[in-house]
Coordinates of N, CA and C in Angstrom, one line a residue:
Chain A
N1 N 63.5 64.9 69.9 CA 64.3 63.9 70.6 C 63.4 62.8 71.2
A2 N 63.4 61.6 70.5 CA 62.5 60.6 70.9 C 63.0 59.8 72.1
G3 N 64.3 59.9 72.5 CA 64.8 59.1 73.6 C 65.1 57.6 73.1
V4 N 64.6 56.7 73.8 CA 64.8 55.3 73.5 C 63.5 54.7 73.0
T5 N 63.5 54.1 71.8 CA 62.3 53.6 71.2 C 62.5 52.1 71.1
Q6 N 61.4 51.3 71.3 CA 61.4 49.9 71.1 C 60.2 49.5 70.2
T7 N 60.4 48.5 69.4 CA 59.4 47.9 68.6 C 59.6 46.4 68.5
P8 N 58.5 45.6 68.6 CA 57.1 46.1 68.8 C 56.8 46.3 70.3
K9 N 55.6 46.7 70.6 CA 55.2 46.8 72.0 C 54.7 45.5 72.5
F10 N 54.1 44.7 71.7 CA 53.6 43.4 72.1 C 53.9 42.4 70.9
Q11 N 54.1 41.2 71.3 CA 54.4 40.1 70.4 C 54.1 38.8 70.9
V12 N 53.4 37.9 70.1 CA 53.2 36.6 70.5 C 53.9 35.7 69.5
L13 N 54.6 34.7 70.0 CA 55.4 33.8 69.2 C 55.0 32.4 69.5
K14 N 55.3 31.5 68.6 CA 55.1 30.1 68.9 C 56.5 29.5 69.2
T15 N 56.6 28.5 70.0 CA 57.8 27.8 70.3 C 58.6 27.5 69.1
G16 N 59.9 27.9 69.1 CA 60.8 27.6 68.0 C 60.9 28.7 66.9
Q17 N 60.0 29.7 67.0 CA 60.1 30.8 66.1 C 61.2 31.7 66.5
S18 N 61.7 32.5 65.5 CA 62.7 33.5 65.8 C 62.2 34.9 65.6
M19 N 62.7 35.9 66.2 CA 62.3 37.2 66.0 C 63.4 38.2 66.5
T20 N 63.3 39.4 66.1 CA 64.2 40.5 66.5 C 63.4 41.6 67.2
L21 N 63.8 41.9 68.4 CA 63.3 43.1 69.1 C 64.2 44.3 68.7
Q22 N 63.5 45.4 68.3 CA 64.3 46.5 67.9 C 64.4 47.5 69.0
C23 N 65.6 48.2 69.0 CA 65.8 49.3 70.0 C 66.7 50.3 69.3
A24 N 66.3 51.6 69.5 CA 67.0 52.7 68.9 C 67.0 53.8 69.9
Q25 N 68.1 54.6 69.9 CA 68.2 55.8 70.8 C 68.8 56.9 69.9
D26 N 68.4 58.1 70.3 CA 68.9 59.3 69.5 C 69.6 60.3 70.4
M27 N 70.2 59.8 71.5 CA 70.9 60.6 72.4 C 72.4 60.5 72.3
N28 N 72.9 59.8 71.3 CA 74.3 59.5 71.1 C 75.0 58.9 72.3
H29 N 74.2 58.0 72.9 CA 74.8 57.2 74.1 C 75.6 56.1 73.6
E30 N 76.8 55.9 74.2 CA 77.6 54.8 73.9 C 77.1 53.4 74.5
Y31 N 76.6 53.5 75.7 CA 76.2 52.3 76.4 C 74.7 52.0 76.1
M32 N 74.5 50.7 75.7 CA 73.1 50.2 75.5 C 73.0 48.8 76.1
S33 N 71.8 48.5 76.6 CA 71.6 47.2 77.2 C 70.2 46.7 77.0
W34 N 70.1 45.4 77.3 CA 68.8 44.7 77.2 C 68.6 44.0 78.6
Y35 N 67.3 44.2 79.1 CA 66.9 43.5 80.3 C 65.6 42.8 80.1
R36 N 65.4 41.8 80.9 CA 64.1 41.2 80.9 C 63.6 41.3 82.3
Q37 N 62.3 41.6 82.4 CA 61.6 41.8 83.7 C 60.6 40.7 83.9
D38 N 60.7 39.9 84.9 CA 59.8 38.9 85.3 C 59.3 39.1 86.7
P39 N 58.1 38.7 87.0 CA 57.5 39.0 88.3 C 58.3 38.4 89.4
G40 N 58.6 39.3 90.4 CA 59.4 38.8 91.6 C 60.8 38.7 91.4
M41 N 61.3 39.1 90.2 CA 62.7 38.9 89.9 C 63.4 40.2 89.5
G42 N 62.7 41.3 89.4 CA 63.3 42.6 89.0 C 63.7 42.6 87.6
L43 N 64.7 43.3 87.3 CA 65.3 43.4 85.9 C 66.6 42.6 85.9
R44 N 66.7 41.8 84.9 CA 68.0 41.0 84.8 C 68.6 41.3 83.4
L45 N 69.9 41.6 83.5 CA 70.6 42.0 82.3 C 70.9 40.8 81.4
I46 N 70.5 41.0 80.1 CA 70.7 40.0 79.1 C 72.0 40.2 78.3
H47 N 72.2 41.3 77.7 CA 73.4 41.7 77.0 C 73.6 43.2 77.1
Y48 N 74.8 43.6 76.9 CA 75.0 45.0 76.8 C 76.1 45.4 75.8
S49 N 76.2 46.6 75.5 CA 77.2 47.1 74.6 C 77.8 48.5 75.0
V50 N 79.1 48.6 75.0 CA 79.7 49.9 75.4 C 80.1 50.7 74.2
G51 N 79.7 50.3 73.0 CA 79.9 51.1 71.8 C 79.7 50.2 70.5
A52 N 79.7 50.9 69.4 CA 79.5 50.1 68.1 C 80.6 49.1 68.0
G53 N 80.1 47.9 67.6 CA 81.1 46.8 67.4 C 81.5 46.0 68.7
I54 N 81.0 46.4 69.9 CA 81.4 45.8 71.1 C 80.2 45.4 71.9
T55 N 80.1 44.1 72.2 CA 78.9 43.6 73.0 C 79.5 42.6 74.0
D56 N 78.7 42.4 75.0 CA 79.1 41.5 76.1 C 77.9 40.9 76.7
Q57 N 78.1 39.7 77.4 CA 76.9 39.0 78.0 C 76.6 39.6 79.4
G58 N 75.4 39.6 79.7 CA 75.0 39.9 81.1 C 74.7 38.6 81.9
E59 N 73.7 38.7 82.8 CA 73.4 37.7 83.7 C 72.7 36.5 83.0
V60 N 71.8 36.8 82.0 CA 71.0 35.7 81.4 C 71.0 35.8 79.9
P61 N 72.2 35.5 79.3 CA 72.3 35.6 77.9 C 71.8 34.5 77.0
N62 N 71.6 33.3 77.6 CA 71.3 32.1 76.8 C 70.0 32.3 76.0
G63 N 70.1 32.0 74.7 CA 68.9 32.0 73.9 C 68.7 33.4 73.2
Y64 N 69.6 34.3 73.4 CA 69.6 35.6 72.9 C 70.9 36.0 72.2
N65 N 70.7 36.8 71.1 CA 71.9 37.3 70.4 C 71.8 38.8 70.1
V66 N 72.9 39.5 70.2 CA 72.9 40.9 69.9 C 74.0 41.3 69.0
S67 N 73.9 42.4 68.4 CA 75.0 43.0 67.6 C 74.8 44.5 67.7
R68 N 75.9 45.2 67.4 CA 75.8 46.7 67.5 C 76.6 47.3 66.4
S69 N 76.0 47.5 65.3 CA 76.7 48.0 64.1 C 76.7 49.5 64.0
T70 N 75.8 50.2 64.8 CA 75.8 51.6 64.8 C 75.6 52.1 66.3
T71 N 75.9 53.3 66.6 CA 75.7 53.8 67.9 C 74.2 53.8 68.3
E72 N 73.3 54.0 67.3 CA 71.9 54.3 67.6 C 71.1 53.0 67.8
D73 N 71.5 51.9 67.2 CA 70.7 50.7 67.2 C 71.3 49.5 68.0
F74 N 70.4 48.8 68.7 CA 70.9 47.6 69.4 C 69.8 46.6 69.4
P75 N 69.7 45.8 68.4 CA 68.6 44.8 68.3 C 68.9 43.5 69.1
L76 N 67.9 42.9 69.6 CA 68.0 41.7 70.4 C 67.3 40.6 69.6
R77 N 68.0 39.5 69.3 CA 67.4 38.4 68.5 C 67.2 37.2 69.4
L78 N 66.0 36.7 69.3 CA 65.6 35.4 69.9 C 65.8 34.4 68.8
L79 N 66.7 33.4 69.1 CA 67.1 32.5 68.0 C 66.0 31.4 67.8
S80 N 65.5 30.8 68.9 CA 64.5 29.8 68.8 C 63.6 29.9 70.1
A81 N 62.5 30.7 70.0 CA 61.8 31.1 71.2 C 61.3 29.9 72.0
A82 N 61.4 30.1 73.3 CA 60.9 29.1 74.3 C 59.9 29.7 75.2
P83 N 59.0 29.0 75.8 CA 58.1 29.6 76.8 C 58.7 30.3 77.9
S84 N 60.0 29.8 78.3 CA 60.7 30.5 79.4 C 61.1 31.9 79.0
Q85 N 61.0 32.2 77.7 CA 61.4 33.6 77.3 C 60.2 34.5 77.3
T86 N 59.1 34.1 77.8 CA 57.9 34.9 78.0 C 58.3 35.9 79.1
S87 N 58.2 37.2 78.7 CA 58.7 38.3 79.7 C 58.4 39.6 79.1
V88 N 58.8 40.7 79.8 CA 58.8 42.0 79.3 C 60.2 42.4 79.1
Y89 N 60.5 42.9 78.0 CA 61.9 43.2 77.6 C 62.1 44.7 77.5
F90 N 63.1 45.2 78.2 CA 63.5 46.6 78.2 C 64.8 46.9 77.6
C91 N 64.9 47.9 76.7 CA 66.2 48.4 76.2 C 66.5 49.6 77.0
A92 N 67.8 49.9 77.2 CA 68.2 51.1 77.9 C 69.4 51.6 77.3
S93 N 69.7 52.9 77.5 CA 70.9 53.5 77.1 C 71.4 54.5 78.1
S94 N 72.7 54.8 78.1 CA 73.3 55.8 78.9 C 74.7 56.2 78.4
L95 N 75.2 57.3 78.9 CA 76.6 57.6 78.7 C 77.4 56.5 79.3
D96 N 78.6 56.3 78.8 CA 79.5 55.3 79.3 C 80.7 55.9 79.9
R97 N 80.6 56.3 81.2 CA 81.8 56.7 81.8 C 82.5 55.5 82.5
E98 N 83.8 55.6 82.6 CA 84.6 54.4 82.9 C 84.1 53.6 84.2
G99 N 83.6 52.4 84.0 CA 83.6 51.4 85.0 C 82.6 51.6 86.1
L100 N 82.2 52.8 86.6 CA 81.5 52.9 87.8 C 80.0 52.7 87.7
G101 N 79.5 52.6 86.5 CA 78.0 52.6 86.4 C 77.4 53.9 86.9
A102 N 78.1 55.0 86.6 CA 77.7 56.3 87.2 C 76.5 56.9 86.5
D103 N 76.2 56.5 85.3 CA 75.3 57.3 84.6 C 73.8 56.8 84.6
T104 N 72.9 57.7 84.7 CA 71.5 57.3 84.6 C 71.2 56.6 83.3
Q105 N 70.4 55.6 83.4 CA 69.9 54.8 82.3 C 68.5 55.4 81.8
Y106 N 68.4 55.5 80.5 CA 67.1 55.9 80.0 C 66.5 54.7 79.3
F107 N 65.3 54.4 79.7 CA 64.7 53.1 79.3 C 63.7 53.3 78.1
G108 N 63.5 52.3 77.3 CA 62.4 52.3 76.3 C 61.2 51.9 77.0
P109 N 60.1 51.9 76.3 CA 58.7 51.6 76.9 C 58.5 50.1 77.1
G110 N 59.4 49.2 76.6 CA 59.2 47.8 76.8 C 58.5 47.1 75.7
T111 N 58.8 45.8 75.6 CA 58.1 44.9 74.7 C 57.6 43.7 75.5
R112 N 56.3 43.5 75.5 CA 55.7 42.3 76.2 C 55.7 41.2 75.2
L113 N 56.5 40.1 75.5 CA 56.6 39.0 74.6 C 56.0 37.7 75.3
T114 N 55.1 37.1 74.5 CA 54.5 35.8 75.0 C 54.9 34.7 74.0
V115 N 55.5 33.6 74.6 CA 55.8 32.5 73.7 C 54.9 31.3 74.1
L116 N 54.2 30.8 73.1 CA 53.2 29.8 73.4 C 53.8 28.4 73.1
Chain B
A1 N 80.5 39.5 92.9 CA 79.4 40.2 92.2 C 78.5 41.0 93.2
Q2 N 78.0 42.1 92.7 CA 77.1 42.9 93.6 C 75.7 42.3 93.6
T3 N 75.1 42.5 94.8 CA 73.7 42.1 94.9 C 72.9 43.3 95.5
V4 N 71.6 43.3 95.2 CA 70.7 44.3 95.7 C 69.5 43.6 96.3
T5 N 69.1 44.0 97.5 CA 68.0 43.4 98.1 C 66.9 44.4 98.5
Q6 N 65.7 44.2 98.0 CA 64.6 45.0 98.5 C 63.6 44.0 99.2
S7 N 63.5 44.2 100.5 CA 62.9 43.2 101.3 C 61.4 43.5 101.5
Q8 N 60.9 44.5 100.9 CA 59.4 44.9 101.0 C 58.8 44.7 99.6
P9 N 58.2 43.6 99.3 CA 57.5 43.4 98.0 C 56.4 44.5 97.8
E10 N 55.7 44.8 98.9 CA 54.6 45.8 98.7 C 54.6 46.7 99.9
M11 N 54.2 47.9 99.6 CA 54.0 48.9 100.7 C 52.8 49.7 100.3
S12 N 52.2 50.3 101.4 CA 51.1 51.2 101.1 C 51.2 52.4 102.1
V13 N 50.7 53.5 101.6 CA 50.7 54.7 102.5 C 49.5 55.6 102.2
Q14 N 49.1 56.3 103.2 CA 48.0 57.3 103.0 C 48.5 58.5 102.2
E15 N 47.7 59.0 101.3 CA 48.0 60.2 100.6 C 48.4 61.3 101.6
A16 N 49.5 62.0 101.2 CA 50.0 63.1 102.0 C 51.0 62.7 103.1
E17 N 51.0 61.4 103.4 CA 51.9 60.9 104.4 C 53.3 60.6 103.8
T18 N 54.2 60.1 104.7 CA 55.6 59.8 104.3 C 55.8 58.3 104.4
V19 N 56.5 57.8 103.4 CA 56.8 56.3 103.4 C 58.3 56.2 103.0
T20 N 58.9 55.1 103.6 CA 60.3 54.8 103.3 C 60.4 53.4 102.7
L21 N 61.1 53.3 101.6 CA 61.3 52.0 100.9 C 62.7 51.6 101.2
S22 N 62.9 50.3 101.5 CA 64.3 49.8 102.0 C 65.0 49.2 100.8
C23 N 66.3 49.4 100.9 CA 67.2 48.7 99.9 C 68.6 48.5 100.6
T24 N 69.0 47.3 100.5 CA 70.4 47.0 100.9 C 71.2 46.4 99.8
Y25 N 72.5 46.5 99.8 CA 73.3 46.0 98.7 C 74.6 45.4 99.3
D26 N 75.2 44.7 98.4 CA 76.5 44.1 98.8 C 77.5 44.4 97.7
T27 N 78.7 44.9 98.1 CA 79.7 45.2 97.1 C 81.1 45.3 97.9
S28 N 82.1 45.0 97.1 CA 83.5 45.2 97.7 C 84.1 46.4 97.1
E29 N 83.4 47.2 96.3 CA 83.9 48.4 95.7 C 83.8 49.5 96.7
S30 N 84.6 50.6 96.5 CA 84.5 51.7 97.4 C 83.9 52.9 96.7
D31 N 84.0 52.9 95.4 CA 83.3 54.0 94.6 C 82.2 53.3 93.7
Y32 N 81.0 53.8 93.8 CA 80.0 53.3 93.0 C 78.8 54.2 93.1
Y33 N 77.8 53.9 92.3 CA 76.6 54.8 92.2 C 75.3 53.9 92.5
L34 N 74.4 54.5 93.1 CA 73.1 53.8 93.4 C 72.0 54.6 92.9
F35 N 70.9 53.9 92.5 CA 69.8 54.6 91.8 C 68.5 54.0 92.4
W36 N 67.5 54.9 92.4 CA 66.1 54.5 92.5 C 65.4 54.8 91.2
Y37 N 64.7 53.8 90.6 CA 63.9 54.0 89.4 C 62.5 53.7 89.8
K38 N 61.6 54.4 89.1 CA 60.1 54.3 89.3 C 59.5 53.7 88.0
Q39 N 58.7 52.7 88.2 CA 58.0 52.1 87.1 C 56.4 52.2 87.3
P40 N 55.8 53.2 86.8 CA 54.3 53.3 86.9 C 53.6 52.3 86.1
P41 N 52.3 52.2 86.2 CA 51.5 51.2 85.4 C 51.8 51.3 83.9
S42 N 52.2 52.5 83.4 CA 52.5 52.6 82.0 C 53.7 51.8 81.6
R43 N 54.5 51.3 82.6 CA 55.7 50.4 82.3 C 56.9 51.2 82.1
Q44 N 56.8 52.5 81.9 CA 58.0 53.3 81.5 C 58.9 53.5 82.8
M45 N 60.1 53.1 82.7 CA 61.0 53.2 83.9 C 61.6 54.6 83.8
I46 N 61.6 55.3 84.9 CA 62.2 56.6 85.0 C 63.0 56.8 86.2
L47 N 64.1 57.6 86.2 CA 64.9 57.8 87.3 C 64.2 58.6 88.4
V48 N 64.4 58.2 89.6 CA 63.9 59.0 90.7 C 65.0 59.8 91.4
I49 N 66.1 59.1 91.7 CA 67.1 59.7 92.4 C 68.4 58.9 92.2
R50 N 69.6 59.6 92.3 CA 70.9 59.0 92.1 C 71.8 59.4 93.2
Q51 N 72.6 58.5 93.7 CA 73.5 58.8 94.8 C 74.9 58.3 94.5
E52 N 75.9 59.2 94.7 CA 77.3 58.8 94.5 C 77.8 58.3 95.8
A53 N 78.5 57.2 95.9 CA 78.9 56.6 97.2 C 79.9 57.4 97.9
Y54 N 80.7 58.2 97.2 CA 81.8 58.9 97.9 C 81.3 60.3 98.4
K55 N 80.0 60.6 98.1 CA 79.5 61.8 98.7 C 78.7 61.5 100.0
Q56 N 79.1 62.2 101.0 CA 78.5 62.0 102.3 C 77.0 62.5 102.3
Q57 N 76.8 63.5 101.6 CA 75.4 64.1 101.6 C 74.4 63.2 100.9
N58 N 73.3 63.1 101.6 CA 72.2 62.3 101.0 C 71.6 63.1 99.8
A59 N 71.3 62.4 98.7 CA 70.7 63.0 97.6 C 69.2 63.3 97.9
T60 N 68.7 64.4 97.3 CA 67.3 64.8 97.4 C 66.9 65.3 96.1
E61 N 65.6 65.1 95.8 CA 65.0 65.5 94.6 C 63.5 65.8 94.9
N62 N 63.2 67.1 95.2 CA 61.9 67.5 95.6 C 61.4 66.7 96.8
R63 N 60.3 65.9 96.6 CA 59.7 65.1 97.7 C 60.5 63.8 98.0
F64 N 61.4 63.5 97.2 CA 62.2 62.3 97.3 C 63.5 62.5 97.9
S65 N 63.9 61.7 98.8 CA 65.2 61.8 99.4 C 65.7 60.4 99.8
V66 N 67.0 60.2 100.0 CA 67.5 58.9 100.3 C 68.2 59.1 101.7
N67 N 68.3 57.9 102.4 CA 69.1 57.8 103.6 C 70.2 56.8 103.2
F68 N 71.3 57.3 102.9 CA 72.5 56.5 102.4 C 73.4 56.2 103.6
Q69 N 73.5 54.9 103.9 CA 74.4 54.5 105.0 C 75.5 53.6 104.4
K70 N 76.6 54.2 104.0 CA 77.6 53.4 103.3 C 78.1 52.2 104.1
A71 N 78.4 52.4 105.4 CA 79.0 51.3 106.2 C 78.0 50.2 106.3
A72 N 76.7 50.5 106.4 CA 75.7 49.5 106.6 C 75.2 49.0 105.2
K73 N 75.7 49.6 104.1 CA 75.3 49.2 102.8 C 73.8 49.3 102.6
S74 N 73.2 50.4 103.0 CA 71.8 50.6 103.0 C 71.5 51.9 102.2
F75 N 70.4 51.9 101.5 CA 70.1 53.0 100.6 C 68.6 53.1 100.5
S76 N 67.9 53.7 101.5 CA 66.5 53.7 101.5 C 66.0 55.0 100.9
L77 N 64.8 54.9 100.3 CA 64.1 56.0 99.6 C 62.9 56.5 100.5
K78 N 62.9 57.8 100.8 CA 61.8 58.4 101.5 C 61.0 59.3 100.6
I79 N 59.7 59.0 100.6 CA 58.8 59.8 99.8 C 57.9 60.6 100.7
S80 N 58.1 61.9 100.7 CA 57.3 62.8 101.6 C 56.0 63.3 100.8
D81 N 55.0 63.6 101.6 CA 53.8 64.1 101.1 C 53.3 63.3 99.9
S82 N 53.1 62.0 100.1 CA 52.8 61.1 99.0 C 51.6 61.5 98.2
Q83 N 51.7 61.3 96.9 CA 50.6 61.7 96.0 C 50.2 60.5 95.2
L84 N 49.0 60.6 94.7 CA 48.4 59.4 93.9 C 49.3 59.0 92.8
G85 N 50.0 60.0 92.2 CA 50.9 59.7 91.1 C 52.2 59.0 91.5
D86 N 52.4 58.8 92.8 CA 53.6 58.1 93.2 C 53.3 56.6 93.2
A87 N 52.1 56.2 93.0 CA 51.8 54.7 92.9 C 52.6 54.1 91.8
A88 N 53.4 53.1 92.1 CA 54.3 52.5 91.1 C 55.1 51.4 91.7
M89 N 55.9 50.7 90.9 CA 56.9 49.8 91.3 C 58.2 50.7 91.4
Y90 N 58.9 50.5 92.5 CA 60.2 51.2 92.7 C 61.3 50.2 92.8
F91 N 62.3 50.4 91.9 CA 63.5 49.5 91.9 C 64.7 50.3 92.4
C92 N 65.5 49.6 93.2 CA 66.8 50.1 93.6 C 67.8 49.4 92.7
A93 N 68.8 50.1 92.3 CA 69.8 49.6 91.4 C 71.2 50.0 91.8
Y94 N 72.1 49.1 91.6 CA 73.6 49.3 91.8 C 74.2 49.5 90.4
G95 N 74.6 50.7 90.1 CA 75.2 51.0 88.8 C 74.2 50.6 87.7
K96 N 74.8 50.0 86.7 CA 74.0 49.6 85.5 C 73.6 48.2 85.5
L97 N 74.2 47.4 86.3 CA 74.2 45.9 86.2 C 73.2 45.2 87.1
T98 N 72.9 45.8 88.2 CA 72.2 45.0 89.2 C 71.0 45.7 89.8
F99 N 69.8 45.1 89.7 CA 68.6 45.7 90.2 C 68.0 44.8 91.3
G100 N 67.3 45.5 92.2 CA 66.5 44.7 93.2 C 65.3 44.2 92.5
T101 N 64.5 43.5 93.4 CA 63.3 42.8 92.9 C 62.1 43.8 92.9
G102 N 62.2 44.9 93.4 CA 61.2 45.9 93.4 C 60.3 45.9 94.6
T103 N 59.7 47.1 94.8 CA 58.6 47.3 95.9 C 57.5 48.0 95.2
R104 N 56.3 47.4 95.3 CA 55.1 48.0 94.7 C 54.5 48.9 95.8
L105 N 54.4 50.2 95.4 CA 53.8 51.2 96.4 C 52.4 51.5 96.0
T106 N 51.5 51.4 96.9 CA 50.1 51.8 96.7 C 49.8 53.0 97.6
I107 N 49.1 54.0 97.0 CA 48.8 55.2 97.7 C 47.3 55.1 98.0
I108 N 47.0 55.3 99.2 CA 45.6 55.2 99.7 C 45.0 56.6 99.8
P109 N 43.9 56.9 99.0 CA 43.3 58.2 99.0 C 42.8 58.6 100.4

């Protein structure tokens, strides 16, 4: 049982390049999400998904795209990287019980992204 | 929208002593869940403790306990008998959507 895995662990991009951050979980969780962590700002939600084929925007969705074709995978795509997207990115998953945010989230190890 | 405030960017405590990390939140909901997560230098976020708002009893998990004051919208974390391995960033969270800015805890040997 690997939990939540993320690849790559580190990435350097040039402005304007695109890339995909991979996230996978093997706990059969319906809910998956992407956060970015910036100094002094905590974790901010980018996008989330409550099941295969269903995604929605979080607090800071601009410049990012997601899709959820399977329960296990939830990739995050940067369409045209900008220096403002330099951050640490975390993927998380949890059971999805109705509405209350009741369930513990399990986090991946994070991806440190630098955009030059 | 819910907000979470952690007013202490940094805290330090002597090893074996007790420390309390503050968290306040704002919500119009009556049923909700609050969490404390720990992020050690390895960057891996892990759950410390979870509180259900409709439960009067404060959650405890070994040396970790919370003081949950629903009317005051306060959810502080108490760490007893602090150990070197407790050194980390601690994040308070409201459900799945809203995190505080974190408190960096240093343990002084």
